[in-house]
PDB file of C-alpha atoms in Angstrom:
ATOM      1  CA  MET A   1       0.000   0.000   0.000  1.00  0.00           C
ATOM      2  CA  PRO A   2       1.455   3.426  -0.972  1.00  0.00           C
ATOM      3  CA  LYS A   3       2.580   5.691   1.887  1.00  0.00           C
ATOM      4  CA  SER A   4       0.174   8.486   0.943  1.00  0.00           C
ATOM      5  CA  LEU A   5      -2.729   6.032   0.971  1.00  0.00           C
ATOM      6  CA  ARG A   6      -1.764   4.813   4.442  1.00  0.00           C
ATOM      7  CA  LYS A   7      -1.747   8.404   5.744  1.00  0.00           C
ATOM      8  CA  LEU A   8      -5.162   9.008   4.191  1.00  0.00           C
ATOM      9  CA  ARG A   9      -6.484   5.868   5.853  1.00  0.00           C
ATOM     10  CA  ARG A  10      -5.162   6.990   9.236  1.00  0.00           C
ATOM     11  CA  SER A  11      -6.802  10.376   8.820  1.00  0.00           C
ATOM     12  CA  TYR A  12     -10.140   8.651   8.230  1.00  0.00           C
ATOM     13  CA  LEU A  13      -9.669   6.706  11.480  1.00  0.00           C
ATOM     14  CA  TYR A  14      -9.247   9.977  13.393  1.00  0.00           C
ATOM     15  CA  VAL A  15     -12.493  11.232  11.869  1.00  0.00           C
ATOM     16  CA  PHE A  16     -14.354   8.220  13.262  1.00  0.00           C
ATOM     17  CA  ILE A  17     -13.118   8.778  16.835  1.00  0.00           C
ATOM     18  CA  LEU A  18     -13.562  12.564  16.678  1.00  0.00           C
ATOM     19  CA  PRO A  19     -17.202  12.573  17.957  1.00  0.00           C
ATOM     20  CA  ALA A  20     -16.214  10.522  20.999  1.00  0.00           C
ATOM     21  CA  LEU A  21     -13.253  12.820  21.699  1.00  0.00           C
ATOM     22  CA  ILE A  22     -15.490  15.889  21.479  1.00  0.00           C
ATOM     23  CA  LEU A  23     -17.960  14.374  23.954  1.00  0.00           C
ATOM     24  CA  ILE A  24     -15.150  13.439  26.358  1.00  0.00           C
ATOM     25  CA  VAL A  25     -13.745  16.974  26.245  1.00  0.00           C
ATOM     26  CA  LEU A  26     -17.155  18.643  26.669  1.00  0.00           C
ATOM     27  CA  PHE A  27     -18.605  16.420  29.383  1.00  0.00           C
ATOM     28  CA  PHE A  28     -15.487  15.260  31.248  1.00  0.00           C
ATOM     29  CA  LEU A  29     -12.307  17.264  30.741  1.00  0.00           C
ATOM     30  CA  PHE A  30     -13.972  20.684  30.550  1.00  0.00           C
ATOM     31  CA  PRO A  31     -16.005  20.240  33.788  1.00  0.00           C
ATOM     32  CA  VAL A  32     -12.915  18.935  35.604  1.00  0.00           C
ATOM     33  CA  VAL A  33     -10.789  21.917  34.573  1.00  0.00           C
ATOM     34  CA  LEU A  34     -13.634  24.356  35.276  1.00  0.00           C
ATOM     35  CA  THR A  35     -14.217  22.891  38.749  1.00  0.00           C
ATOM     36  CA  PHE A  36     -10.505  23.183  39.502  1.00  0.00           C
ATOM     37  CA  LEU A  37     -10.491  26.861  38.478  1.00  0.00           C
ATOM     38  CA  ILE A  38     -13.710  27.666  40.377  1.00  0.00           C
ATOM     39  CA  SER A  39     -12.154  26.229  43.549  1.00  0.00           C
ATOM     40  CA  PHE A  40      -9.820  29.257  43.599  1.00  0.00           C
ATOM     41  CA  THR A  41     -12.716  31.742  43.522  1.00  0.00           C
ATOM     42  CA  ASN A  42     -15.582  32.769  45.818  1.00  0.00           C
ATOM     43  CA  LEU A  43     -18.239  32.212  43.132  1.00  0.00           C
ATOM     44  CA  ASP A  44     -21.766  32.204  44.586  1.00  0.00           C
ATOM     45  CA  TYR A  45     -25.390  32.105  43.407  1.00  0.00           C
ATOM     46  CA  ARG A  46     -25.162  35.698  42.123  1.00  0.00           C
ATOM     47  CA  PHE A  47     -22.365  34.564  39.765  1.00  0.00           C
ATOM     48  CA  LYS A  48     -20.141  37.266  41.200  1.00  0.00           C
ATOM     49  CA  TRP A  49     -16.678  36.070  41.937  1.00  0.00           C
ATOM     50  CA  GLU A  50     -13.193  37.114  42.949  1.00  0.00           C
ATOM     51  CA  TRP A  51      -9.950  35.216  42.680  1.00  0.00           C
ATOM     52  CA  ILE A  52      -9.065  34.239  46.262  1.00  0.00           C
ATOM     53  CA  GLY A  53      -6.322  31.700  45.591  1.00  0.00           C
ATOM     54  CA  LEU A  54      -6.149  29.053  48.316  1.00  0.00           C
ATOM     55  CA  GLY A  55      -8.794  30.800  50.417  1.00  0.00           C
ATOM     56  CA  ASN A  56     -11.332  27.989  50.109  1.00  0.00           C
ATOM     57  CA  TYR A  57      -8.751  25.382  51.069  1.00  0.00           C
ATOM     58  CA  TYR A  58      -7.644  27.466  54.055  1.00  0.00           C
ATOM     59  CA  TYR A  59     -11.271  27.818  55.142  1.00  0.00           C
ATOM     60  CA  MET A  60     -11.624  24.050  54.812  1.00  0.00           C
ATOM     61  CA  LEU A  61      -8.946  23.593  57.483  1.00  0.00           C
ATOM     62  CA  LYS A  62     -10.979  25.769  59.860  1.00  0.00           C
ATOM     63  CA  ASP A  63     -14.326  24.185  58.975  1.00  0.00           C
ATOM     64  CA  ARG A  64     -15.499  22.519  62.183  1.00  0.00           C
ATOM     65  CA  TRP A  65     -17.565  19.944  60.281  1.00  0.00           C
ATOM     66  CA  ALA A  66     -14.896  18.942  57.757  1.00  0.00           C
ATOM     67  CA  LYS A  67     -13.018  16.612  60.135  1.00  0.00           C
ATOM     68  CA  LEU A  68     -16.215  14.867  61.241  1.00  0.00           C
ATOM     69  CA  ILE A  69     -17.362  14.410  57.652  1.00  0.00           C
ATOM     70  CA  MET A  70     -13.958  13.073  56.618  1.00  0.00           C
ATOM     71  CA  ARG A  71     -14.162  10.496  59.424  1.00  0.00           C
ATOM     72  CA  ASN A  72     -17.679   9.606  58.301  1.00  0.00           C
ATOM     73  CA  THR A  73     -16.446   9.140  54.735  1.00  0.00           C
ATOM     74  CA  ILE A  74     -13.513   6.925  55.723  1.00  0.00           C
ATOM     75  CA  PHE A  75     -15.744   4.816  57.990  1.00  0.00           C
ATOM     76  CA  TYR A  76     -18.427   4.505  55.307  1.00  0.00           C
ATOM     77  CA  VAL A  77     -15.968   3.508  52.569  1.00  0.00           C
ATOM     78  CA  ILE A  78     -14.047   0.973  54.679  1.00  0.00           C
ATOM     79  CA  MET A  79     -17.121  -0.724  56.150  1.00  0.00           C
ATOM     80  CA  THR A  80     -19.116  -0.848  52.902  1.00  0.00           C
ATOM     81  CA  LEU A  81     -16.084  -1.998  50.922  1.00  0.00           C
ATOM     82  CA  SER A  82     -14.952  -4.732  53.303  1.00  0.00           C
ATOM     83  CA  CYS A  83     -18.395  -6.051  54.288  1.00  0.00           C
ATOM     84  CA  PHE A  84     -20.240  -5.870  50.966  1.00  0.00           C
ATOM     85  CA  ASN A  85     -18.569  -4.495  47.825  1.00  0.00           C
ATOM     86  CA  VAL A  86     -15.565  -6.808  48.085  1.00  0.00           C
ATOM     87  CA  GLY A  87     -16.164  -9.119  51.055  1.00  0.00           C
ATOM     88  CA  MET A  88     -19.706 -10.317  50.375  1.00  0.00           C
ATOM     89  CA  ALA A  89     -19.193 -10.207  46.602  1.00  0.00           C
ATOM     90  CA  LEU A  90     -16.194 -12.526  46.907  1.00  0.00           C
ATOM     91  CA  VAL A  91     -17.986 -14.928  49.255  1.00  0.00           C
ATOM     92  CA  ILE A  92     -21.047 -15.145  46.990  1.00  0.00           C
ATOM     93  CA  SER A  93     -18.847 -15.712  43.940  1.00  0.00           C
ATOM     94  CA  LEU A  94     -16.961 -18.535  45.650  1.00  0.00           C
ATOM     95  CA  LEU A  95     -20.203 -20.162  46.791  1.00  0.00           C
ATOM     96  CA  THR A  96     -22.096 -19.931  43.499  1.00  0.00           C
ATOM     97  CA  THR A  97     -19.438 -20.406  40.825  1.00  0.00           C
ATOM     98  CA  HIS A  98     -18.982 -24.170  41.138  1.00  0.00           C
ATOM     99  CA  ILE A  99     -22.540 -25.171  42.047  1.00  0.00           C
ATOM    100  CA  HIS A 100     -25.158 -26.169  39.494  1.00  0.00           C
ATOM    101  CA  ASP A 101     -25.184 -23.703  36.595  1.00  0.00           C
ATOM    102  CA  LYS A 102     -28.903 -22.956  36.742  1.00  0.00           C
ATOM    103  CA  ALA A 103     -28.987 -22.529  40.521  1.00  0.00           C
ATOM    104  CA  GLY A 104     -25.898 -20.331  40.508  1.00  0.00           C
ATOM    105  CA  SER A 105     -27.199 -18.212  37.645  1.00  0.00           C
ATOM    106  CA  ALA A 106     -30.571 -17.752  39.364  1.00  0.00           C
ATOM    107  CA  PHE A 107     -28.932 -16.722  42.629  1.00  0.00           C
ATOM    108  CA  ARG A 108     -26.636 -14.225  40.887  1.00  0.00           C
ATOM    109  CA  ALA A 109     -29.593 -12.823  38.945  1.00  0.00           C
ATOM    110  CA  ILE A 110     -31.391 -12.102  42.221  1.00  0.00           C
ATOM    111  CA  TRP A 111     -28.333 -10.297  43.541  1.00  0.00           C
ATOM    112  CA  LEU A 112     -28.213  -8.187  40.394  1.00  0.00           C
ATOM    113  CA  LEU A 113     -31.655  -6.682  41.044  1.00  0.00           C
ATOM    114  CA  PRO A 114     -30.381  -3.822  43.265  1.00  0.00           C
ATOM    115  CA  ARG A 115     -27.828  -2.957  40.580  1.00  0.00           C
ATOM    116  CA  ILE A 116     -30.271  -2.738  37.684  1.00  0.00           C
ATOM    117  CA  THR A 117     -32.982  -1.000  39.712  1.00  0.00           C
ATOM    118  CA  PRO A 118     -32.814   2.820  39.507  1.00  0.00           C
ATOM    119  CA  SER A 119     -31.193   4.079  42.697  1.00  0.00           C
ATOM    120  CA  THR A 120     -34.063   6.479  43.402  1.00  0.00           C
ATOM    121  CA  VAL A 121     -36.635   3.674  43.275  1.00  0.00           C
ATOM    122  CA  TYR A 122     -34.382   1.397  45.323  1.00  0.00           C
ATOM    123  CA  ILE A 123     -33.855   3.943  48.121  1.00  0.00           C
ATOM    124  CA  VAL A 124     -37.516   5.016  48.208  1.00  0.00           C
ATOM    125  CA  LEU A 125     -38.561   1.370  48.615  1.00  0.00           C
ATOM    126  CA  TRP A 126     -36.153   0.983  51.524  1.00  0.00           C
ATOM    127  CA  ASN A 127     -37.470   4.180  53.106  1.00  0.00           C
ATOM    128  CA  TRP A 128     -40.984   2.771  52.899  1.00  0.00           C
ATOM    129  CA  ALA A 129     -39.872  -0.576  54.312  1.00  0.00           C
ATOM    130  CA  LEU A 130     -38.180   1.096  57.304  1.00  0.00           C
ATOM    131  CA  ALA A 131     -40.926   3.641  57.966  1.00  0.00           C
ATOM    132  CA  PRO A 132     -42.358   3.824  61.526  1.00  0.00           C
ATOM    133  CA  TYR A 133     -45.078   1.395  62.591  1.00  0.00           C
ATOM    134  CA  PRO A 134     -47.685   0.712  61.225  1.00  0.00           C
ATOM    135  CA  TYR A 135     -46.651   2.039  57.802  1.00  0.00           C
ATOM    136  CA  GLY A 136     -43.283   0.342  57.374  1.00  0.00           C
ATOM    137  CA  ALA A 137     -43.119  -3.324  56.398  1.00  0.00           C
ATOM    138  CA  PHE A 138     -40.111  -4.006  58.643  1.00  0.00           C
ATOM    139  CA  ASN A 139     -41.769  -2.628  61.789  1.00  0.00           C
ATOM    140  CA  TRP A 140     -45.105  -4.237  60.908  1.00  0.00           C
ATOM    141  CA  ILE A 141     -43.486  -7.686  60.683  1.00  0.00           C
ATOM    142  CA  LEU A 142     -41.735  -7.146  64.025  1.00  0.00           C
ATOM    143  CA  ALA A 143     -45.047  -6.181  65.606  1.00  0.00           C
ATOM    144  CA  GLN A 144     -46.786  -9.265  64.184  1.00  0.00           C
ATOM    145  CA  LEU A 145     -44.050 -11.476  65.625  1.00  0.00           C
ATOM    146  CA  GLY A 146     -44.563  -9.963  69.057  1.00  0.00           C
ATOM    147  CA  PHE A 147     -41.492  -7.719  69.104  1.00  0.00           C
ATOM    148  CA  GLU A 148     -41.503  -4.038  69.869  1.00  0.00           C
ATOM    149  CA  PRO A 149     -41.508  -2.015  66.617  1.00  0.00           C
ATOM    150  CA  PHE A 150     -38.189  -0.416  65.832  1.00  0.00           C
ATOM    151  CA  ILE A 151     -38.887   3.323  65.614  1.00  0.00           C
ATOM    152  CA  THR A 152     -37.270   4.613  62.470  1.00  0.00           C
ATOM    153  CA  LYS A 153     -37.308   7.866  60.636  1.00  0.00           C
ATOM    154  CA  LEU A 154     -34.292   7.743  58.391  1.00  0.00           C
ATOM    155  CA  ASN A 155     -34.869  11.041  56.606  1.00  0.00           C
ATOM    156  CA  THR A 156     -34.146  12.949  59.798  1.00  0.00           C
ATOM    157  CA  ASN A 157     -33.166  16.480  60.708  1.00  0.00           C
ATOM    158  CA  PRO A 158     -31.093  17.838  63.621  1.00  0.00           C
ATOM    159  CA  VAL A 159     -34.218  18.529  65.687  1.00  0.00           C
ATOM    160  CA  SER A 160     -35.807  15.076  65.500  1.00  0.00           C
ATOM    161  CA  PRO A 161     -33.253  12.234  65.557  1.00  0.00           C
ATOM    162  CA  TYR A 162     -35.602   9.247  65.716  1.00  0.00           C
ATOM    163  CA  VAL A 163     -32.955   6.595  65.130  1.00  0.00           C
ATOM    164  CA  PRO A 164     -30.031   5.869  67.473  1.00  0.00           C
ATOM    165  CA  ILE A 165     -26.864   6.991  65.687  1.00  0.00           C
ATOM    166  CA  PRO A 166     -25.220   3.515  65.364  1.00  0.00           C
ATOM    167  CA  TRP A 167     -28.364   2.116  63.759  1.00  0.00           C
ATOM    168  CA  ILE A 168     -28.383   4.829  61.114  1.00  0.00           C
ATOM    169  CA  TRP A 169     -24.980   3.721  59.840  1.00  0.00           C
ATOM    170  CA  VAL A 170     -26.048   0.066  59.928  1.00  0.00           C
ATOM    171  CA  TRP A 171     -28.942   0.787  57.589  1.00  0.00           C
ATOM    172  CA  VAL A 172     -26.947   3.133  55.346  1.00  0.00           C
ATOM    173  CA  ILE A 173     -24.134   0.606  54.866  1.00  0.00           C
ATOM    174  CA  LEU A 174     -26.551  -2.312  54.494  1.00  0.00           C
ATOM    175  CA  VAL A 175     -28.725  -0.658  51.849  1.00  0.00           C
ATOM    176  CA  ASN A 176     -25.856   0.790  49.810  1.00  0.00           C
ATOM    177  CA  GLY A 177     -23.762  -2.351  50.171  1.00  0.00           C
ATOM    178  CA  PHE A 178     -26.199  -4.515  48.221  1.00  0.00           C
ATOM    179  CA  ILE A 179     -25.769  -2.265  45.175  1.00  0.00           C
ATOM    180  CA  GLY A 180     -21.986  -2.552  45.159  1.00  0.00           C
ATOM    181  CA  ALA A 181     -21.870  -6.254  46.023  1.00  0.00           C
ATOM    182  CA  SER A 182     -23.619  -7.213  42.791  1.00  0.00           C
ATOM    183  CA  PHE A 183     -20.960  -5.485  40.667  1.00  0.00           C
ATOM    184  CA  GLY A 184     -18.085  -7.225  42.440  1.00  0.00           C
ATOM    185  CA  MET A 185     -19.904 -10.544  42.191  1.00  0.00           C
ATOM    186  CA  ILE A 186     -19.976 -10.316  38.372  1.00  0.00           C
ATOM    187  CA  ILE A 187     -16.244  -9.594  38.137  1.00  0.00           C
ATOM    188  CA  PHE A 188     -15.200 -12.232  40.662  1.00  0.00           C
ATOM    189  CA  SER A 189     -17.440 -14.937  39.190  1.00  0.00           C
ATOM    190  CA  SER A 190     -15.974 -14.378  35.728  1.00  0.00           C
ATOM    191  CA  ALA A 191     -12.425 -14.449  37.100  1.00  0.00           C
ATOM    192  CA  ILE A 192     -13.006 -17.650  39.082  1.00  0.00           C
ATOM    193  CA  LYS A 193     -14.577 -19.409  36.096  1.00  0.00           C
ATOM    194  CA  ALA A 194     -11.503 -18.498  34.024  1.00  0.00           C
ATOM    195  CA  ILE A 195      -9.211 -20.464  36.371  1.00  0.00           C
ATOM    196  CA  PRO A 196      -8.290 -23.817  34.759  1.00  0.00           C
ATOM    197  CA  LEU A 197      -9.830 -26.714  36.678  1.00  0.00           C
ATOM    198  CA  ASP A 198      -6.521 -28.576  36.375  1.00  0.00           C
ATOM    199  CA  TYR A 199      -5.035 -26.371  39.113  1.00  0.00           C
ATOM    200  CA  ILE A 200      -7.932 -27.024  41.474  1.00  0.00           C
ATOM    201  CA  ASN A 201      -7.963 -30.758  40.744  1.00  0.00           C
ATOM    202  CA  ALA A 202      -4.196 -30.956  41.298  1.00  0.00           C
ATOM    203  CA  ALA A 203      -4.604 -29.266  44.672  1.00  0.00           C
ATOM    204  CA  LYS A 204      -7.336 -31.759  45.608  1.00  0.00           C
ATOM    205  CA  VAL A 205      -5.077 -34.668  44.638  1.00  0.00           C
ATOM    206  CA  ASP A 206      -2.380 -33.251  46.929  1.00  0.00           C
ATOM    207  CA  GLY A 207      -4.884 -33.294  49.789  1.00  0.00           C
ATOM    208  CA  ALA A 208      -5.666 -29.585  49.984  1.00  0.00           C
ATOM    209  CA  SER A 209      -8.841 -28.633  51.815  1.00  0.00           C
ATOM    210  CA  THR A 210     -11.439 -26.255  50.403  1.00  0.00           C
ATOM    211  CA  LEU A 211     -10.097 -23.335  52.432  1.00  0.00           C
ATOM    212  CA  GLN A 212      -6.539 -24.104  51.305  1.00  0.00           C
ATOM    213  CA  ILE A 213      -7.648 -24.205  47.669  1.00  0.00           C
ATOM    214  CA  ILE A 214      -9.330 -20.828  48.069  1.00  0.00           C
ATOM    215  CA  ARG A 215      -6.335 -19.294  49.841  1.00  0.00           C
ATOM    216  CA  TYR A 216      -3.455 -20.723  47.811  1.00  0.00           C
ATOM    217  CA  VAL A 217      -5.015 -21.325  44.375  1.00  0.00           C
ATOM    218  CA  ILE A 218      -8.076 -19.175  43.725  1.00  0.00           C
ATOM    219  CA  LEU A 219      -7.264 -15.914  45.539  1.00  0.00           C
ATOM    220  CA  PRO A 220      -3.719 -15.539  44.109  1.00  0.00           C
ATOM    221  CA  MET A 221      -5.076 -16.061  40.585  1.00  0.00           C
ATOM    222  CA  ILE A 222      -7.788 -13.414  40.912  1.00  0.00           C
ATOM    223  CA  LYS A 223      -5.694 -10.796  42.742  1.00  0.00           C
ATOM    224  CA  TRP A 224      -5.873  -8.301  39.869  1.00  0.00           C
ATOM    225  CA  PRO A 225      -9.676  -8.511  39.569  1.00  0.00           C
ATOM    226  CA  ILE A 226      -9.785  -7.974  43.339  1.00  0.00           C
ATOM    227  CA  MET A 227      -7.567  -4.917  42.972  1.00  0.00           C
ATOM    228  CA  PHE A 228      -9.730  -3.558  40.152  1.00  0.00           C
ATOM    229  CA  VAL A 229     -12.968  -4.018  42.101  1.00  0.00           C
ATOM    230  CA  THR A 230     -11.425  -2.540  45.257  1.00  0.00           C
ATOM    231  CA  ALA A 231     -10.110   0.534  43.448  1.00  0.00           C
ATOM    232  CA  TYR A 232     -13.251   1.035  41.366  1.00  0.00           C
ATOM    233  CA  GLN A 233     -15.614   0.612  44.298  1.00  0.00           C
ATOM    234  CA  THR A 234     -13.506   2.924  46.462  1.00  0.00           C
ATOM    235  CA  LEU A 235     -13.809   5.673  43.864  1.00  0.00           C
ATOM    236  CA  SER A 236     -17.511   4.907  43.460  1.00  0.00           C
ATOM    237  CA  LEU A 237     -18.163   5.148  47.207  1.00  0.00           C
ATOM    238  CA  LEU A 238     -16.118   8.330  47.538  1.00  0.00           C
ATOM    239  CA  THR A 239     -18.015  10.104  44.771  1.00  0.00           C
ATOM    240  CA  SER A 240     -21.539   8.732  45.287  1.00  0.00           C
ATOM    241  CA  TYR A 241     -23.957  10.738  47.369  1.00  0.00           C
ATOM    242  CA  GLU A 242     -27.422  10.270  45.870  1.00  0.00           C
ATOM    243  CA  GLN A 243     -28.206   7.165  47.954  1.00  0.00           C
ATOM    244  CA  ILE A 244     -27.403   8.900  51.244  1.00  0.00           C
ATOM    245  CA  LEU A 245     -29.106  12.084  50.020  1.00  0.00           C
ATOM    246  CA  LEU A 246     -32.355  10.181  49.475  1.00  0.00           C
ATOM    247  CA  PHE A 247     -31.958   7.903  52.473  1.00  0.00           C
ATOM    248  CA  THR A 248     -30.958  10.249  55.331  1.00  0.00           C
ATOM    249  CA  ASP A 249     -29.903  13.530  53.658  1.00  0.00           C
ATOM    250  CA  GLY A 250     -26.824  13.318  55.884  1.00  0.00           C
ATOM    251  CA  GLY A 251     -28.889  13.534  59.070  1.00  0.00           C
ATOM    252  CA  PRO A 252     -29.482  13.770  61.864  1.00  0.00           C
ATOM    253  CA  GLY A 253     -27.275  16.829  61.736  1.00  0.00           C
ATOM    254  CA  TYR A 254     -24.059  15.686  60.050  1.00  0.00           C
ATOM    255  CA  THR A 255     -24.161  12.140  61.448  1.00  0.00           C
ATOM    256  CA  THR A 256     -24.273  10.396  58.050  1.00  0.00           C
ATOM    257  CA  GLU A 257     -22.880  13.238  55.953  1.00  0.00           C
ATOM    258  CA  VAL A 258     -20.099  12.124  53.590  1.00  0.00           C
ATOM    259  CA  TRP A 259     -17.647  14.285  51.666  1.00  0.00           C
ATOM    260  CA  ALA A 260     -19.395  14.165  48.282  1.00  0.00           C
ATOM    261  CA  LEU A 261     -22.763  15.001  49.869  1.00  0.00           C
ATOM    262  CA  TYR A 262     -21.166  17.836  51.850  1.00  0.00           C
ATOM    263  CA  SER A 263     -19.771  19.263  48.607  1.00  0.00           C
ATOM    264  CA  PHE A 264     -23.231  19.037  47.039  1.00  0.00           C
ATOM    265  CA  HIS A 265     -24.872  20.732  50.021  1.00  0.00           C
ATOM    266  CA  LYS A 266     -22.358  23.570  50.099  1.00  0.00           C
ATOM    267  CA  ALA A 267     -22.668  24.209  46.373  1.00  0.00           C
ATOM    268  CA  PHE A 268     -26.374  23.693  45.735  1.00  0.00           C
ATOM    269  CA  ALA A 269     -28.293  23.730  49.048  1.00  0.00           C
ATOM    270  CA  GLU A 270     -29.169  27.193  50.287  1.00  0.00           C
ATOM    271  CA  TYR A 271     -29.681  26.153  53.902  1.00  0.00           C
ATOM    272  CA  ALA A 272     -26.226  24.541  54.086  1.00  0.00           C
ATOM    273  CA  GLY A 273     -24.020  27.174  52.552  1.00  0.00           C
ATOM    274  CA  ALA A 274     -25.904  29.802  50.521  1.00  0.00           C
ATOM    275  CA  PHE A 275     -24.765  28.330  47.180  1.00  0.00           C
ATOM    276  CA  LYS A 276     -21.021  28.560  47.789  1.00  0.00           C
ATOM    277  CA  PHE A 277     -19.925  27.178  44.431  1.00  0.00           C
ATOM    278  CA  GLY A 278     -16.277  27.990  45.066  1.00  0.00           C
ATOM    279  CA  TYR A 279     -16.123  26.129  48.358  1.00  0.00           C
ATOM    280  CA  GLY A 280     -18.110  23.216  46.925  1.00  0.00           C
ATOM    281  CA  ALA A 281     -15.643  22.986  44.036  1.00  0.00           C
ATOM    282  CA  ALA A 282     -12.711  22.981  46.480  1.00  0.00           C
ATOM    283  CA  LEU A 283     -14.305  20.100  48.385  1.00  0.00           C
ATOM    284  CA  SER A 284     -14.692  18.216  45.084  1.00  0.00           C
ATOM    285  CA  VAL A 285     -11.025  18.778  44.197  1.00  0.00           C
ATOM    286  CA  ILE A 286      -9.955  17.317  47.543  1.00  0.00           C
ATOM    287  CA  LEU A 287     -12.184  14.320  46.852  1.00  0.00           C
ATOM    288  CA  VAL A 288     -10.514  13.745  43.476  1.00  0.00           C
ATOM    289  CA  ILE A 289      -7.065  13.933  45.088  1.00  0.00           C
ATOM    290  CA  ILE A 290      -8.084  11.400  47.749  1.00  0.00           C
ATOM    291  CA  GLY A 291      -9.397   9.068  45.047  1.00  0.00           C
ATOM    292  CA  LEU A 292      -6.152   9.292  43.056  1.00  0.00           C
ATOM    293  CA  ILE A 293      -4.063   8.625  46.165  1.00  0.00           C
ATOM    294  CA  ALA A 294      -6.214   5.604  47.041  1.00  0.00           C
ATOM    295  CA  SER A 295      -5.920   4.175  43.510  1.00  0.00           C
ATOM    296  CA  VAL A 296      -2.123   4.541  43.462  1.00  0.00           C
ATOM    297  CA  ALA A 297      -1.889   3.048  46.954  1.00  0.00           C
ATOM    298  CA  TYR A 298      -3.936   0.000  45.945  1.00  0.00           C
ATOM    299  CA  TYR A 299      -1.759  -0.587  42.899  1.00  0.00           C
ATOM    300  CA  ARG A 300       1.448  -0.207  44.915  1.00  0.00           C
ATOM    301  CA  VAL A 301       0.283  -2.625  47.607  1.00  0.00           C
ATOM    302  CA  PHE A 302      -0.802  -5.305  45.137  1.00  0.00           C
ATOM    303  CA  ARG A 303       2.320  -4.839  43.040  1.00  0.00           C
ATOM    304  CA  PHE A 304       4.562  -5.020  46.129  1.00  0.00           C
ATOM    305  CA  ARG A 305       2.913  -8.258  47.260  1.00  0.00           C
ATOM    306  CA  GLU A 306       3.369  -9.725  43.782  1.00  0.00           C
ATOM    307  CA  LEU A 307       7.070  -8.796  43.752  1.00  0.00           C
ATOM    308  CA  MET A 308       7.549 -10.308  47.211  1.00  0.00           C
ATOM    309  CA  LEU A 309       5.887 -13.527  46.035  1.00  0.00           C
ATOM    310  CA  GLU A 310       8.118 -13.673  42.943  1.00  0.00           C
ATOM    311  CA  THR A 311      11.186 -13.141  45.139  1.00  0.00           C
ATOM    312  CA  LYS A 312      10.192 -16.034  47.410  1.00  0.00           C
ATOM    313  CA  ILE A 313       9.658 -18.302  44.394  1.00  0.00           C
ATOM    314  CA  GLU A 314      13.103 -17.448  42.992  1.00  0.00           C
ATOM    315  CA  VAL A 315      14.754 -18.108  46.358  1.00  0.00           C
TER     316      VAL A 315
END
């Protein structure tokens, strides 16, 4: 093929990907850059602004709620990730991958329902289920069984905290965890099915127990899918706020407020911050930095463990 014809063919390829590049720039890169620039201003609802440099970040250090909300965010991410998004997803995958195909597929399909259901519908249904007696299904069942109804009012405000604080986090993590667990289950099930059965059969011949097979055969061979799910779900939990917004709105007070929801409230909720777009953008920038640090840390940890394992094998 002549050189000029090859160049012409390459130019046509760029034309085909141009629409996608334009969409990425308009709806991803441009908002990211704009948010970063706004974080250095005091832009508000009047669209009047001044360049204040690191003023928003300095104010963040003095914000009395920022430390509490950061602790809430870390607690929420760690508990949801370990108990559901990775922990439960991995357990379900191990239990259902090697059972009967139809039974395993049916069980995984049930677990996918929270994922494919719109989050608004999913959270509203949970709010109805946990409503106070006699309206909520959960409290109604408890009453029918002879137990005292559990008084719940998840969409609380600072004046009327109906739910004991520990119970609020239990429900928040439980409800949101089912959504993330289904995603991890898909990835882990595919990775486990890709493992050659020869390795597992060889371990059985050598007398390895089920737990030993999981620990020394299956888990080492799916370490990169585990890293991907852990990193992806960490970023997803850090940036998601709509579930908590609909479920508790961060209440009572700032008890269940997370960083992404706090950024939303400061930027778009008049009662929380009088539409402080600049400060909300600064909070979002910090969230992006935390997500990048977490992703790099996950990669480093998994890569370090892999290098240590290779070193032991060579020795």
